Short mmCIF file of C-alpha atoms in Angstrom, two decimals:
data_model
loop_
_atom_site.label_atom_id
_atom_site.label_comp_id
_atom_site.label_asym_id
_atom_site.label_seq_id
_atom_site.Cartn_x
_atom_site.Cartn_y
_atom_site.Cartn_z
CA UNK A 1 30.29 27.51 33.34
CA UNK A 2 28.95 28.94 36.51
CA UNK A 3 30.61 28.28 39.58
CA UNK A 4 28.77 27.19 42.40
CA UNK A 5 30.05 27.49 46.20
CA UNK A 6 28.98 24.28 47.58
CA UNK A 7 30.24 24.74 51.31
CA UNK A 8 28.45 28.21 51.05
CA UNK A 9 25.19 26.06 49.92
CA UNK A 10 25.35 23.70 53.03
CA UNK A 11 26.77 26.54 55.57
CA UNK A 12 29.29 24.71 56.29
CA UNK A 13 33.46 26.16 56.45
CA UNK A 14 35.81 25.00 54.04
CA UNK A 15 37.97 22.34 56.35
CA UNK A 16 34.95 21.29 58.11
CA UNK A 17 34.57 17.53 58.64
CA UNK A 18 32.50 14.91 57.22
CA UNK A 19 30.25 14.46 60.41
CA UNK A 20 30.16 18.38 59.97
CA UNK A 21 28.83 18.19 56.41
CA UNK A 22 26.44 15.23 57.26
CA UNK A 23 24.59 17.25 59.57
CA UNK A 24 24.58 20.12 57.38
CA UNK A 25 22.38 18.53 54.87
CA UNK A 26 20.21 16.71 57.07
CA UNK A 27 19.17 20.12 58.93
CA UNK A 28 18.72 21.64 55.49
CA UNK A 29 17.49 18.83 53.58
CA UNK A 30 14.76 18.70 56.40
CA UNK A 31 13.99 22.36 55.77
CA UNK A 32 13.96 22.28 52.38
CA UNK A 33 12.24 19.06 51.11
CA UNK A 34 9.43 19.29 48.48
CA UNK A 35 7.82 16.98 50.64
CA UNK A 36 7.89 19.06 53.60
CA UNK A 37 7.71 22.33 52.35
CA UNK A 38 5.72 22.82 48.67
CA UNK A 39 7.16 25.25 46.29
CA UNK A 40 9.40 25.55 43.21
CA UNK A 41 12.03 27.48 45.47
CA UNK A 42 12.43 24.82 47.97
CA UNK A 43 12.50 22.17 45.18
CA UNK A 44 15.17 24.06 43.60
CA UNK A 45 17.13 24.49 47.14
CA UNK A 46 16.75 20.69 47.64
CA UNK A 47 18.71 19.96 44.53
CA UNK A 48 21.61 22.80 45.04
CA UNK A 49 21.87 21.28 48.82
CA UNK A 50 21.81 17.26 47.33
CA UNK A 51 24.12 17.75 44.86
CA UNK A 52 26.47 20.28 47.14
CA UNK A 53 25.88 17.08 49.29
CA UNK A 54 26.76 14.14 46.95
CA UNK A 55 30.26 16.16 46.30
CA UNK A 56 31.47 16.90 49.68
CA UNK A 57 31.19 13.76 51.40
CA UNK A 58 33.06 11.54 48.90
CA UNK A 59 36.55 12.51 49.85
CA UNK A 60 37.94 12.22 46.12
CA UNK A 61 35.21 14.73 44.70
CA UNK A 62 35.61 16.91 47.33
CA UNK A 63 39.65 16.84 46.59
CA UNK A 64 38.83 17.55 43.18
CA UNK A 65 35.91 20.27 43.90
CA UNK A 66 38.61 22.24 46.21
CA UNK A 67 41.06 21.80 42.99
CA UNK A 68 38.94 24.12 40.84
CA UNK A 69 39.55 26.68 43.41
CA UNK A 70 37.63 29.45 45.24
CA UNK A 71 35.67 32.07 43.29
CA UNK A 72 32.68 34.08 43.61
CA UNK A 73 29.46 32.49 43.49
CA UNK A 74 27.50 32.12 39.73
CA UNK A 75 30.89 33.39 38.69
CA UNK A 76 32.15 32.07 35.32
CA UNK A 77 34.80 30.04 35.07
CA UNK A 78 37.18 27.35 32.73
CA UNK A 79 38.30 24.41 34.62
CA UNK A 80 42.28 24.21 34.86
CA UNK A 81 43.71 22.30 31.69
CA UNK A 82 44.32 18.96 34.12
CA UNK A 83 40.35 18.56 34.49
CA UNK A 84 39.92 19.20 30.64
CA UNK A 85 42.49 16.65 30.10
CA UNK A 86 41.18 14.23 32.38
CA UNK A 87 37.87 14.44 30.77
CA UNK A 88 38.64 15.12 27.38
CA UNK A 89 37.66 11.52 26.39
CA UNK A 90 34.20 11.50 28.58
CA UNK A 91 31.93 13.31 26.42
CA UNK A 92 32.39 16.39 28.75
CA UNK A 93 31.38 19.54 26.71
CA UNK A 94 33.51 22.47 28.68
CA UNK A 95 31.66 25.48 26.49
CA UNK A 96 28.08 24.63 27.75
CA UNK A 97 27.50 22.68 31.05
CA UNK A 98 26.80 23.49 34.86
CA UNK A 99 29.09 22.34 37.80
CA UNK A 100 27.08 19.47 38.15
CA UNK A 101 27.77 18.09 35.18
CA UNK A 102 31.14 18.60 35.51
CA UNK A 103 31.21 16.24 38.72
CA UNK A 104 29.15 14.02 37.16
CA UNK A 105 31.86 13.56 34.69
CA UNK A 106 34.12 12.93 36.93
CA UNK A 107 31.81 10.59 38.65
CA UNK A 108 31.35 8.31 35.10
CA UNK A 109 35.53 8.90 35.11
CA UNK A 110 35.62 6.98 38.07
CA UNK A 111 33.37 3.95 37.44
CA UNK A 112 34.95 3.65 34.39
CA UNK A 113 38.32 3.32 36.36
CA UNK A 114 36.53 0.65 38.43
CA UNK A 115 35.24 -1.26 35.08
CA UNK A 116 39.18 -1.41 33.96
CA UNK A 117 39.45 1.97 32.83
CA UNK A 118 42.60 3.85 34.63
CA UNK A 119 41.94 7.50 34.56
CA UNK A 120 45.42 9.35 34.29
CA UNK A 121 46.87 10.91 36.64
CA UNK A 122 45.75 14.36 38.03
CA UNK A 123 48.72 16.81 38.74
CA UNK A 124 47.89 18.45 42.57
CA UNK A 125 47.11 21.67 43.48
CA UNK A 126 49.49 24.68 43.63
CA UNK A 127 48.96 27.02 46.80
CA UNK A 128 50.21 30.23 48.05
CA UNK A 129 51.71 30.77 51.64
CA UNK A 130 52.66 34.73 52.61
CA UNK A 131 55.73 35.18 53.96
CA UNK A 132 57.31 38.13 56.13
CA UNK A 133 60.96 39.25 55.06
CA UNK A 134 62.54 42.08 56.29
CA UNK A 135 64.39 45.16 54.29
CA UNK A 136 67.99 44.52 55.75
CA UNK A 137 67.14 40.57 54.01
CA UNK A 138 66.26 41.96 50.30
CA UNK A 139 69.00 44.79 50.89
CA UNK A 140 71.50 42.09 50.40
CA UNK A 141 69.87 38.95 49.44
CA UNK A 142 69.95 35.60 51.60
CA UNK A 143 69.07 31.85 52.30
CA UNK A 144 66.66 31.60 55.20
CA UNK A 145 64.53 28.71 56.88
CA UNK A 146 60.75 28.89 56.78
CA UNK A 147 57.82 27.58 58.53
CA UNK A 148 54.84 27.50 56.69
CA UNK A 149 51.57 25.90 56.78
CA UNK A 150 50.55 24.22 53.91
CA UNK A 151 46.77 22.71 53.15
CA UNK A 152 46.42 18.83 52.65
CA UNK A 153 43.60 15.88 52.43
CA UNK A 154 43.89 13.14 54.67
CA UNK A 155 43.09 9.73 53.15
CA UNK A 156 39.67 10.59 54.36
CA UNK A 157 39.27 13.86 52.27
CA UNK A 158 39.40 16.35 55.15
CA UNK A 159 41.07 19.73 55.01
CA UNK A 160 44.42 19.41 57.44
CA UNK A 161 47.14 21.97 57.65
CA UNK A 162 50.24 20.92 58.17
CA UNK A 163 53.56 22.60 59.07
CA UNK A 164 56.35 22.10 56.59
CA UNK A 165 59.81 23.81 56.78
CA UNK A 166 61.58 24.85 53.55
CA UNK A 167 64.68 26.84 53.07
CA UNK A 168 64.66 29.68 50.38
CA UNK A 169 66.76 32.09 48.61
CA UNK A 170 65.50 35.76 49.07
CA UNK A 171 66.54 37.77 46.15
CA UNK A 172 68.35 40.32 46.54
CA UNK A 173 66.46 43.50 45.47
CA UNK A 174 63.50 41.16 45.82
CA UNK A 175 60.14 43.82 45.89
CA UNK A 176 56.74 43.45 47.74
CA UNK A 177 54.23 40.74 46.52
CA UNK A 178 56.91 38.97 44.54
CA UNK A 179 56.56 35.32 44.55
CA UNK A 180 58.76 32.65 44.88
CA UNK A 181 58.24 28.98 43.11
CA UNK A 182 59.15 26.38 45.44
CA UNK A 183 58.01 23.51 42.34
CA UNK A 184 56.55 20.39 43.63
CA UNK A 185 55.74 21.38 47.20
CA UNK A 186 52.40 22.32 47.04
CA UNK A 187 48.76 19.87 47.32
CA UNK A 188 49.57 15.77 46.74
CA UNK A 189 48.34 14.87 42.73
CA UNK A 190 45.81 12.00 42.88
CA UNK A 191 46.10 8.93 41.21
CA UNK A 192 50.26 8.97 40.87
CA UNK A 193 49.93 12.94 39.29
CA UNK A 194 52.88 15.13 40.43
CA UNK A 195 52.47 17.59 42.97
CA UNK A 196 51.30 20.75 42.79
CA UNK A 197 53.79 23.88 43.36
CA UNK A 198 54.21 26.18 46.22
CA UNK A 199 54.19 29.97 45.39
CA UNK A 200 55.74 32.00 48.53
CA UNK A 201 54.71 35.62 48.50
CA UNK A 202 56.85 37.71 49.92
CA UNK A 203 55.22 40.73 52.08
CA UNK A 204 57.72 43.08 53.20
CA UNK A 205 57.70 44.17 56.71
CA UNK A 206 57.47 47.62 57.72
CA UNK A 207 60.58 48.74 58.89
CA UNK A 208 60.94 51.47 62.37
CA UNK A 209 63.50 53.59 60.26
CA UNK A 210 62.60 53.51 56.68
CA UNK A 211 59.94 54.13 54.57
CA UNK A 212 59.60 52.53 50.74
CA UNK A 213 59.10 53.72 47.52
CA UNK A 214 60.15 51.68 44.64
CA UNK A 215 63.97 51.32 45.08
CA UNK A 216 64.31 54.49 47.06
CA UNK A 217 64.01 54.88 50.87
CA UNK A 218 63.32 57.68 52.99
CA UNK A 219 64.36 58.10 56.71
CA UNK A 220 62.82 61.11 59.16
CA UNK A 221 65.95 63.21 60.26
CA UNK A 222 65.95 64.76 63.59
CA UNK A 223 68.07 68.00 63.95
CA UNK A 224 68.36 70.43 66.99
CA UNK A 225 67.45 73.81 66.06
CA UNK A 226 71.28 75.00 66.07
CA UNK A 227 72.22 72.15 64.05
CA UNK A 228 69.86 73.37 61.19
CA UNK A 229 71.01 77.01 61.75
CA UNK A 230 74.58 76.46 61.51
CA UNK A 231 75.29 73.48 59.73
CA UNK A 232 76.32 70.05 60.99
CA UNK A 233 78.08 66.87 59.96
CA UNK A 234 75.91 64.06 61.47
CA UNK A 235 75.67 60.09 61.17
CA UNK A 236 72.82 58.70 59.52
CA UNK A 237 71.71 54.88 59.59
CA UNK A 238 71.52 52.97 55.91
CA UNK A 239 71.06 49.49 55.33
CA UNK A 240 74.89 49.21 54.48
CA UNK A 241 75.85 50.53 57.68
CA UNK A 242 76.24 54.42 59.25
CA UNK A 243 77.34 57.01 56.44
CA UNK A 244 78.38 60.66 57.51
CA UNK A 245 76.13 63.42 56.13
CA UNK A 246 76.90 67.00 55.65
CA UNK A 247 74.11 69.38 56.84
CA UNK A 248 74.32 72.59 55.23
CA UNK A 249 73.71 75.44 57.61
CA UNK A 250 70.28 77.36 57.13
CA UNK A 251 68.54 73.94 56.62
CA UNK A 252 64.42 73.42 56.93
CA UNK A 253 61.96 71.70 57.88
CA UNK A 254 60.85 68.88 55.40
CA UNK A 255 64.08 69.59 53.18
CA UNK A 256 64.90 66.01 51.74
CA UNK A 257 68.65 65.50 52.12
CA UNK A 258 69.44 62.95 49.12
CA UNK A 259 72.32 60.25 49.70
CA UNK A 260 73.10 58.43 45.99
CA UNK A 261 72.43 54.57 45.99
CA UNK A 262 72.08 53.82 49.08
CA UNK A 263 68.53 52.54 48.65
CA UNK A 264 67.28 49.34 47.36
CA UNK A 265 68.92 47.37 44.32
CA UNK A 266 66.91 46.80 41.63
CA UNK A 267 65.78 43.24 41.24
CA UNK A 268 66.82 43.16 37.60
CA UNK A 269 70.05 45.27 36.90
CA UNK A 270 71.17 45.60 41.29
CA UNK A 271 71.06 49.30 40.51
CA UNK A 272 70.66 51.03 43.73
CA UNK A 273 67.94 53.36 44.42
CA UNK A 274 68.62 57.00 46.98
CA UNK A 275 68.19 57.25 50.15
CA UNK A 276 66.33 60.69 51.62
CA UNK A 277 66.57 61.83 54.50
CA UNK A 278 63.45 64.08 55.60
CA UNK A 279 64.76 66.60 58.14
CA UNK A 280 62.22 67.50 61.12
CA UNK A 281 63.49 70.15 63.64
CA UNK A 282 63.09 68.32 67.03
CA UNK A 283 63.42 70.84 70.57
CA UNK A 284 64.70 70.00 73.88
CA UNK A 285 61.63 69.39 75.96
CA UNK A 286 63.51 70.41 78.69
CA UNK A 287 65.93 73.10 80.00
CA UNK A 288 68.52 73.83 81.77
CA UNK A 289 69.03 77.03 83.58
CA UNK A 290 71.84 77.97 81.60
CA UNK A 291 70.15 76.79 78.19
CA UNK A 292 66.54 78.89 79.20
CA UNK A 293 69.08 81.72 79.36
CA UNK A 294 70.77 81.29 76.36
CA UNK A 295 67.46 81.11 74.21
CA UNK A 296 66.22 83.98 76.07
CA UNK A 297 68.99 86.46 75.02
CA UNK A 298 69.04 84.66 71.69
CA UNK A 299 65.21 85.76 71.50
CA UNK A 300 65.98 89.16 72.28
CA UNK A 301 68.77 89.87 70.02
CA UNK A 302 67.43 88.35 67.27
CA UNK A 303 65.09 90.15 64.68
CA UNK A 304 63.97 86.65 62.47
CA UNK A 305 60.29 86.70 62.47
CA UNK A 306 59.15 83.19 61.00
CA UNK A 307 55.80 84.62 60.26
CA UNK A 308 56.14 87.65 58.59
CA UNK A 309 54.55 86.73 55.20
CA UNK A 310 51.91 85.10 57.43
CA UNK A 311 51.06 88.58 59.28
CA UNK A 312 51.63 90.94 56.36
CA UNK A 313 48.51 88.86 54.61
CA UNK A 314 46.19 89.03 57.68
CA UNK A 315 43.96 92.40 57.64
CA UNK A 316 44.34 95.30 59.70
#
């Protein structure tokens, strides 16, 4: 089955009202009427716009429309199980029909309600709401409050969103993109159904020390020129608090200084990844007297010349 984009057909956004929709179609219908302008094209628009139309302004197909979910238009699709259950007794072929049909079969489910014919319930929607957590949160794991906004229909079948409030459990080693199933708090079912669930994914904000990469973090290390010379024993920042690192003397630039689990625990075994620290030679930007004559007698005494490979490949 081909999926057709019916608020793309009419122009119209997808929590737009029903006065919005109604004056949608009128404009286009106008435009596109056989009877105003001749052609199989515009006959052909007509229809798309009249059935797009018929759906959107009854509140309950346009609840169930938005239940099949967006995709691309002409796209193929399979309904969700709940619509081929609800229509499993209609006649409604799932292999071979159009998007029309499909409403239509909903349609006939309806009137056949209305003859004495309950239709069973139809379980709700499930949504997905992104949610920020921080490193220091999946470092350790923790309950937290929050706000979210979650999409419902009013009893007139408009799009509202409403702010809900939840508390959740953050997993500890939880990773980026991971999603949390919050069951029975997502769209309202119709007819009695049960509610749909709410996924939370979890999008991990960048943090102003550390960098990610899988369960290991990296950290940018800032060392004065003497303390990369000589060797130094200096404090560096981890999620479980300040750990002293050795320096050894004669360190680089860009060396990665590793300290052993103190990363991120793994989600499934709490394994800790390594933390690296990246060390970048920082210089005083400025000088006292004393220190512009220290550096100057250190630059005449020594003979280190940093770019000696450098020159002895240039040509004379």
């Amino acid at each position: 089955m081909k999926y057709v984009d019916y608020y793309q057909v009419l122009g119209v956004p997808r929590d737009a009202t029903l006065a919005d929709i109604k004056k949608a179609y009128r404009k286009l219908a106008h435009k596109h009427h056989p009877d105003v302008n001749k052609g199989d094209s515009n006959e052909e628009k007509f229809k798309d716009i009249s059935v797009a139309y018929a759906t959107l302004k009854d509140p309950e197909k346009r609840a169930a429309y938005d239940e099949l979910g967006r995709h691309p238009q002409g796209e193929e699709f399979v309904p969700p199980h709940q619509w081929q259950e609800q229509f499993r007794d209609n006649g409604a072929d799932y292999s071979d029909v159009d998007l029309a049909d499909l409403l239509a079969a909903f349609a006939a489910a309806q009137q056949a309600a209305h003859r004495g014919h309950p239709q069973p319930p139809l379980r709700g929607p499930d949504y997905e709401v992104p949610v920020s957590v921080t490193l220091e949160q999946i470092y350790n794991g923790t309950e937290t409050e929050i706000s979210v906004s979650v999409p419902e229909y009013d009893a007139h079948g408009l799009l509202h969103h409403v702010p809900k409030t939840f508390r959740i459990r953050i997993p500890k080693g939880a990773s980026d993109g991971q999603r949390l199933r919050l069951p029975e708090k997502g769209g309202k079912g119709l007819r009695g159904g049960k509610p749909g669930d709410l996924y939370i994914v979890m999008n991990i904000q960048p943090h102003k020390f550390y960098r990610v990469s899988g369960n290991d973090l990296y950290i940018d290390l800032p060392l004065a020129p003497w303390e990369a010379v000589l060797g130094a024993s200096v404090q560096i920042p981890t999620l479980g608090g300040l750990v002293e690192m050795t320096i050894p003397a004669g360190t680089a630039a860009g060396r990665k200084l590793r300290l052993g689990k103190r990363g991120l625990p793994a989600p499934n075994d709490g394994v800790q990844g390594d933390l690296y620290a990246v060390v970048r030679i920082d210089v005083p930007k400025t000088l006292t007297e004393r220190e512009r004559e220290l550096f100057s007698q250190l630059a005449a005494a020594s003979s280190f010349n940093p770019r000696a490979q450098l020159n002895a490949g240039a040509p004379s």
